[in-house]
mmCIF file of C-alpha atoms in Angstrom:
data_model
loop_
_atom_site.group_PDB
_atom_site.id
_atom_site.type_symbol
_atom_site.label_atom_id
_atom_site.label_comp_id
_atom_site.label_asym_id
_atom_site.label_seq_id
_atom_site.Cartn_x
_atom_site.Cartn_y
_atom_site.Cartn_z
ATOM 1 C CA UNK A 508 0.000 0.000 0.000
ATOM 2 C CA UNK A 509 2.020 3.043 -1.275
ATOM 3 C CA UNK A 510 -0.442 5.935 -0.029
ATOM 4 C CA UNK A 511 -0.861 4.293 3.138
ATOM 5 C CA UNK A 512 -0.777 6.820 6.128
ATOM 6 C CA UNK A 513 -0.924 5.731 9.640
ATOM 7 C CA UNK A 514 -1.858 8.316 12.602
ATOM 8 C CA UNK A 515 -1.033 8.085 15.999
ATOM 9 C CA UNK A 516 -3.059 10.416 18.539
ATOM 10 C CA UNK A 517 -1.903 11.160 22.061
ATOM 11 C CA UNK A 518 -4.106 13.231 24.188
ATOM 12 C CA UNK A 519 -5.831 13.060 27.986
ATOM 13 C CA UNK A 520 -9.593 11.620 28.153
ATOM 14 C CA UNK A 521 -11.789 14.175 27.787
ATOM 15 C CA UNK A 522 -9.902 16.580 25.167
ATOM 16 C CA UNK A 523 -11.318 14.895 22.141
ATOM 17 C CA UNK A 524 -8.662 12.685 20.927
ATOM 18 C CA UNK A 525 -10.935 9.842 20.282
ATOM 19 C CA UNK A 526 -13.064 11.737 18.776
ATOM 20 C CA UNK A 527 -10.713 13.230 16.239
ATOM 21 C CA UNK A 528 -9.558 10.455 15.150
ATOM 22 C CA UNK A 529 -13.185 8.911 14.168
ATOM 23 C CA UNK A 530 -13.673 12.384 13.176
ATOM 24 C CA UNK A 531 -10.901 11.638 10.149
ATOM 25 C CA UNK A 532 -11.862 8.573 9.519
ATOM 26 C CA UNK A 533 -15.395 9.750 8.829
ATOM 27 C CA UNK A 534 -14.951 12.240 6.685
ATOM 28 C CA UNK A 535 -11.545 10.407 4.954
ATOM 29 C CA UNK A 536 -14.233 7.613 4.370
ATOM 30 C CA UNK A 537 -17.000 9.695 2.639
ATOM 31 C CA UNK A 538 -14.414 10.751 0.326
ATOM 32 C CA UNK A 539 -13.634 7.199 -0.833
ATOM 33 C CA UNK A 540 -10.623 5.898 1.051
ATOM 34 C CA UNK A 541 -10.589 3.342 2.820
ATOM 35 C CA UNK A 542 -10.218 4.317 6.481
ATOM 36 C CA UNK A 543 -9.417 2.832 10.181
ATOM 37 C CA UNK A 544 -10.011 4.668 13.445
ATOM 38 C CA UNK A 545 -10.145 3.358 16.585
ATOM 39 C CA UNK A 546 -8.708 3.824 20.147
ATOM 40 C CA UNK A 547 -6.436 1.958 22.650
ATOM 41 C CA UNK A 548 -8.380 1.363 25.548
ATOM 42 C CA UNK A 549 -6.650 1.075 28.985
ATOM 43 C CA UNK A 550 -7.902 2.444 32.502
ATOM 44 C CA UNK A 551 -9.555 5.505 30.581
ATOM 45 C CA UNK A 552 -10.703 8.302 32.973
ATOM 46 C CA UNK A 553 -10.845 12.027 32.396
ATOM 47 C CA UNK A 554 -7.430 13.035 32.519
ATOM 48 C CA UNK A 555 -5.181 9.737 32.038
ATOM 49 C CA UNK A 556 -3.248 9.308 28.949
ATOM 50 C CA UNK A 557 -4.978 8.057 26.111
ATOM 51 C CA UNK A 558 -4.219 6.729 22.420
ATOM 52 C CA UNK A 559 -6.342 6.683 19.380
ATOM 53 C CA UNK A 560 -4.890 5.711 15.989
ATOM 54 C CA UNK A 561 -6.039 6.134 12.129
ATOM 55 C CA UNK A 562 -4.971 4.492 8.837
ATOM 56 C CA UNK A 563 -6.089 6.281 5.649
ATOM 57 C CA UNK A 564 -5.577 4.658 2.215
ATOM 58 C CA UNK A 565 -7.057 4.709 -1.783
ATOM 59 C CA UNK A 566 -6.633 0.761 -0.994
ATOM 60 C CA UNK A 567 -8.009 -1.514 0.913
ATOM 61 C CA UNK A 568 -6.123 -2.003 4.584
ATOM 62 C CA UNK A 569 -6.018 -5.493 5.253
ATOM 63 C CA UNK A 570 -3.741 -5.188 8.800
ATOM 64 C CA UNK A 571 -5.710 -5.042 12.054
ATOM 65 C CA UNK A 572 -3.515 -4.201 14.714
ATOM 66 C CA UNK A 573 -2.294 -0.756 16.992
ATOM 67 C CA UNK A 574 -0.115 1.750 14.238
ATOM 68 C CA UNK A 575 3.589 1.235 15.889
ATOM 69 C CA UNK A 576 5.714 3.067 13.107
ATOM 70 C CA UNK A 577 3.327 5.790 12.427
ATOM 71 C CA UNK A 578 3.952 8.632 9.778
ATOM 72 C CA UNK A 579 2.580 10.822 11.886
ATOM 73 C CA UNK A 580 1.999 11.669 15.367
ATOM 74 C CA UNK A 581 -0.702 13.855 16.834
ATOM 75 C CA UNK A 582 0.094 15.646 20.446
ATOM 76 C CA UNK A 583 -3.201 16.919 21.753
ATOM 77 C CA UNK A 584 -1.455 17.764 25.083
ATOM 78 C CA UNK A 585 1.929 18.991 25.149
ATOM 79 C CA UNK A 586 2.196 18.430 29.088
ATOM 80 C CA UNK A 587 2.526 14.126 27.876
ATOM 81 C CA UNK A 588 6.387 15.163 26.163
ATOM 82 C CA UNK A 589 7.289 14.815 29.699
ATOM 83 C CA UNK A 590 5.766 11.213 30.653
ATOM 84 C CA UNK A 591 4.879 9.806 27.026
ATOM 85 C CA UNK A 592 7.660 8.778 24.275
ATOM 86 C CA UNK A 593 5.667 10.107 21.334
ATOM 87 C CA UNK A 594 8.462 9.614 19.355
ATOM 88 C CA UNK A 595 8.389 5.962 19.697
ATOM 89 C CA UNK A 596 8.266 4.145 16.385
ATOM 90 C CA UNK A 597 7.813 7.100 14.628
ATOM 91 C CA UNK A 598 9.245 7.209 10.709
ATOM 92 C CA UNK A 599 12.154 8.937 9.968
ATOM 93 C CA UNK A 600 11.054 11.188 7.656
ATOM 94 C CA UNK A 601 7.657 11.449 10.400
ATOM 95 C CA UNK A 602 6.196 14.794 11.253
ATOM 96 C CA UNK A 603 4.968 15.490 14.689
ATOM 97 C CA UNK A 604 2.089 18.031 15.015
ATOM 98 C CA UNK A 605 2.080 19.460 19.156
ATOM 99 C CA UNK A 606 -0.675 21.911 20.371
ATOM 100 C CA UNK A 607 1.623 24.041 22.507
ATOM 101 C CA UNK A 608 2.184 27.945 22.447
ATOM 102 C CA UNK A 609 5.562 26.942 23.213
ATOM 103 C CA UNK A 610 8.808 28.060 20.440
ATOM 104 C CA UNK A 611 10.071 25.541 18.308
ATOM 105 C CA UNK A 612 13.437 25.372 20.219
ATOM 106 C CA UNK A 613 11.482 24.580 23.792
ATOM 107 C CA UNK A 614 9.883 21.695 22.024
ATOM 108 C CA UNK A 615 12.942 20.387 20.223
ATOM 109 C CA UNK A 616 14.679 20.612 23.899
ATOM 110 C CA UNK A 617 11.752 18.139 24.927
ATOM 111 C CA UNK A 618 12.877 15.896 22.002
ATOM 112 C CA UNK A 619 16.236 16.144 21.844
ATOM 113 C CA UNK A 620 16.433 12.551 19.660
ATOM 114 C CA UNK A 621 13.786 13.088 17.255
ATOM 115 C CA UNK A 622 15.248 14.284 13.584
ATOM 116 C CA UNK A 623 11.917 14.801 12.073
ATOM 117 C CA UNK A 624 9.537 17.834 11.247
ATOM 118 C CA UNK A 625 7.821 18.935 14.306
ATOM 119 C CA UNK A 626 4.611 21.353 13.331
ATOM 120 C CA UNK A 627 2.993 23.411 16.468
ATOM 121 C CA UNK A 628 -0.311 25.085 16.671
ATOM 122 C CA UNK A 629 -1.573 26.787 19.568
ATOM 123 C CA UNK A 630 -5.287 24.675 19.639
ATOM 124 C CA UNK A 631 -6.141 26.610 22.917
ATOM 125 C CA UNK A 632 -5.497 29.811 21.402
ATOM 126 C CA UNK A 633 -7.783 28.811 17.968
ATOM 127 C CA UNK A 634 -10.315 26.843 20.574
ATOM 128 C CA UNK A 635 -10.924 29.817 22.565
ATOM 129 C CA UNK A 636 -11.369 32.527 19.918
ATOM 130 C CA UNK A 637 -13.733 30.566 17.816
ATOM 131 C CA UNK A 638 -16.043 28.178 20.076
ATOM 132 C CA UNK A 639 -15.677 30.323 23.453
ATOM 133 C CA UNK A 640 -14.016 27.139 25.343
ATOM 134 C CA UNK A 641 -11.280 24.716 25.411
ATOM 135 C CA UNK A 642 -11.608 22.061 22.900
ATOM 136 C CA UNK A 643 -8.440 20.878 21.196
ATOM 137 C CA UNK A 644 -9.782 18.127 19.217
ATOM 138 C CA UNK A 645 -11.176 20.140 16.242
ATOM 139 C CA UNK A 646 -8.212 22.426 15.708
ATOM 140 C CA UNK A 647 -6.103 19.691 15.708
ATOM 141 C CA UNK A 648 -7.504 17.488 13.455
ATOM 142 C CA UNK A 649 -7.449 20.274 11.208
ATOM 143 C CA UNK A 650 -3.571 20.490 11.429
ATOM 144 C CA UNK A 651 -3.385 16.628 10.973
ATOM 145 C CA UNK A 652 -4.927 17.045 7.316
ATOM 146 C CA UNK A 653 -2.997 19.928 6.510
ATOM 147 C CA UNK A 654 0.326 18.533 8.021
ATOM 148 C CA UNK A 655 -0.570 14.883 6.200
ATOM 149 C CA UNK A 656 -1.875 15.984 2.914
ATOM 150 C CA UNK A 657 -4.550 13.089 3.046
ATOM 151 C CA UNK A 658 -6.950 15.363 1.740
ATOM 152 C CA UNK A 659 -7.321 18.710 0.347
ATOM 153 C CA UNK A 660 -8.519 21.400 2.446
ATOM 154 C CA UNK A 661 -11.449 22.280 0.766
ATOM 155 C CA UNK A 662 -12.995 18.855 0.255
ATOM 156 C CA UNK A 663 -12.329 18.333 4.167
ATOM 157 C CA UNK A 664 -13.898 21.820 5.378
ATOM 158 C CA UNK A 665 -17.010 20.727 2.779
ATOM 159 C CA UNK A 666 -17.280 17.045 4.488
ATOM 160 C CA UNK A 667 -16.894 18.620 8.039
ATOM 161 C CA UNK A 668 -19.433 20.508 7.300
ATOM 162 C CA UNK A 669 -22.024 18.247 6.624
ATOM 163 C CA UNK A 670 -20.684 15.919 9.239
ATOM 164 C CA UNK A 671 -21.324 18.600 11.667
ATOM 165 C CA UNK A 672 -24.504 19.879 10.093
ATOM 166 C CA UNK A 673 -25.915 16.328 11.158
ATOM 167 C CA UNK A 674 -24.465 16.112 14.351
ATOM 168 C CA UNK A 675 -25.447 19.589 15.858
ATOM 169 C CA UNK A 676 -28.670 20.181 13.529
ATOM 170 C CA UNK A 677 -29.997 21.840 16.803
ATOM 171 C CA UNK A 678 -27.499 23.631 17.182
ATOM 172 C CA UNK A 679 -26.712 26.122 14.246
ATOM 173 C CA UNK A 680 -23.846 28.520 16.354
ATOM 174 C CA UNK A 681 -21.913 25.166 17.427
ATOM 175 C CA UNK A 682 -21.357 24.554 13.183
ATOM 176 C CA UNK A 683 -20.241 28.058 12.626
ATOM 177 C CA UNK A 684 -17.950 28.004 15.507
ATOM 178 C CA UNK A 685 -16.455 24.577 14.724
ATOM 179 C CA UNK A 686 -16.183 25.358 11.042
ATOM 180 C CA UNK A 687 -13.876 28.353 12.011
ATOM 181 C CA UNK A 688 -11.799 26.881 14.352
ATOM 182 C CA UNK A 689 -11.077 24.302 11.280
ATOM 183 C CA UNK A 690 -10.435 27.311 8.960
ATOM 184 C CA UNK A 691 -8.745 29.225 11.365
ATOM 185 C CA UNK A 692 -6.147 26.192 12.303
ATOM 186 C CA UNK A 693 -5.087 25.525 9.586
ATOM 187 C CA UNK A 694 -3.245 29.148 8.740
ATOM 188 C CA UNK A 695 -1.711 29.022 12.098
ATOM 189 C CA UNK A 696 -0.207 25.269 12.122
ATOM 190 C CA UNK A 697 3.902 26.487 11.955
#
C-alpha cells in the first residue's frame, strides 16, 4: 500500500482525541478511502493518557492491529512530552504536530532525539477565539490534514461541514464556531 498513512493520537480523556480520530476517519471515508479509526483502551478516565490511531488509504487495509511506526503523530497535550515517548516508532522522515504555544526550540529541547519535522499550533489559542471554550480536538484534526496531505482542504472543510450539520442540527452557532476553528487552524499550524 504506497499511499498508506498511519496516525497516531496522544491526548488526555476528555480533550477529544478519540473523537478526532473517528472524526478523520469519517470524513476520509465519505471521500472514498478506505479508512481505520479506533482507540487503545486502557484504565480511561478524564485526565489519564490516552491513544487513538487512524490508517487512511485509496486501498483496501487489510492489517488489524495498533499503528507502531506511524507517519505521523498527533500531540493533543503537550504536558505528555514529559511522561509519554511520542516519538516511539515514529518514521524517519515522520512529522509530529504538538498543540503548545511553546517556540520551536522549547519543544525540540523536549525531544532532543527526534530528527523529524515537528509542526505546532496553539489549539487553545484557535479553541478559545472561535467556540468560546477549550476544545483541542477540532483544531487539531485540522492540522493533521494539513500537516498529512490526506486530503485537500477544501474537500475536508465541505465534508466537516455536513458531518457537523448532522451532528449539531440543533445547534446552528456550534457549526459556525467549529467550522472556524477548522479554517482558522489551519493558517496558524507552523
Amino acid at each position: 500500500m504506497s499511499d498508506l498513512v498511519e496516525i497516531r493520537w496522544h491526548g488526555r480523556g476528555g480533550q477529544g482525541a478519540k473523537t478526532a480520530a473517528l472524526l478523520l476517519a469519517d470524513v476520509a471515508f465519505k471521500t472514498g478511502k478506505y479508512v481505520q479509526g479506533f482507540p487503545e483502551y486502557g484504565p480511561e478516565r478524564m485526565g489519564a493518557p490516552i491513544t487513538a490511531y487512524n490508517r487512511i488509504s485509496s486501498e483496501e487495509i487489510r492489517v488489524h492491529s495498533n499503528i507502531y511506526d506511524p507517519d505521523y503523530v498527533v500531540v493533543v497535550d503537550s504536558g505528555l512530552l514529559d511522561t509519554v515517548d511520542v516519538t516511539e516508532g515514529i518514521k524517519e522522515d515522520g512529522a509530529i504536530i504538538i498543540n503548545t504555544s511553546k517556540s520551536s526550540s522549547e519543544i525540540k529541547a523536549k525531544l532532543p532525539n527526534f530528527k523529524g519535522r515537528i509542526y505546532r499550533i496553539n489549539a487553545r489559542k484557535v479553541s478559545e477565539e472561535c467556540l468560546g471554550k477549550y476544545f483541542p480536538n477540532t483544531p487539531m484534526l485540522a492540522a493533521v490534514v494539513k500537516v498529512s496531505g490526506v486530503m485537500d482542504k477544501e474537500t475536508f472543510l465541505l465534508e466537516m461541514e455536513n458531518s457537523f450539520m448532522h451532528k449539531f442540527s440543533s445547534k446552528p452557532e456550534v457549526i459556525e464556531g467549529n467550522m472556524n476553528a477548522l479554517k482558522m487552524a489551519f493558517d496558524e499550524v507552523k
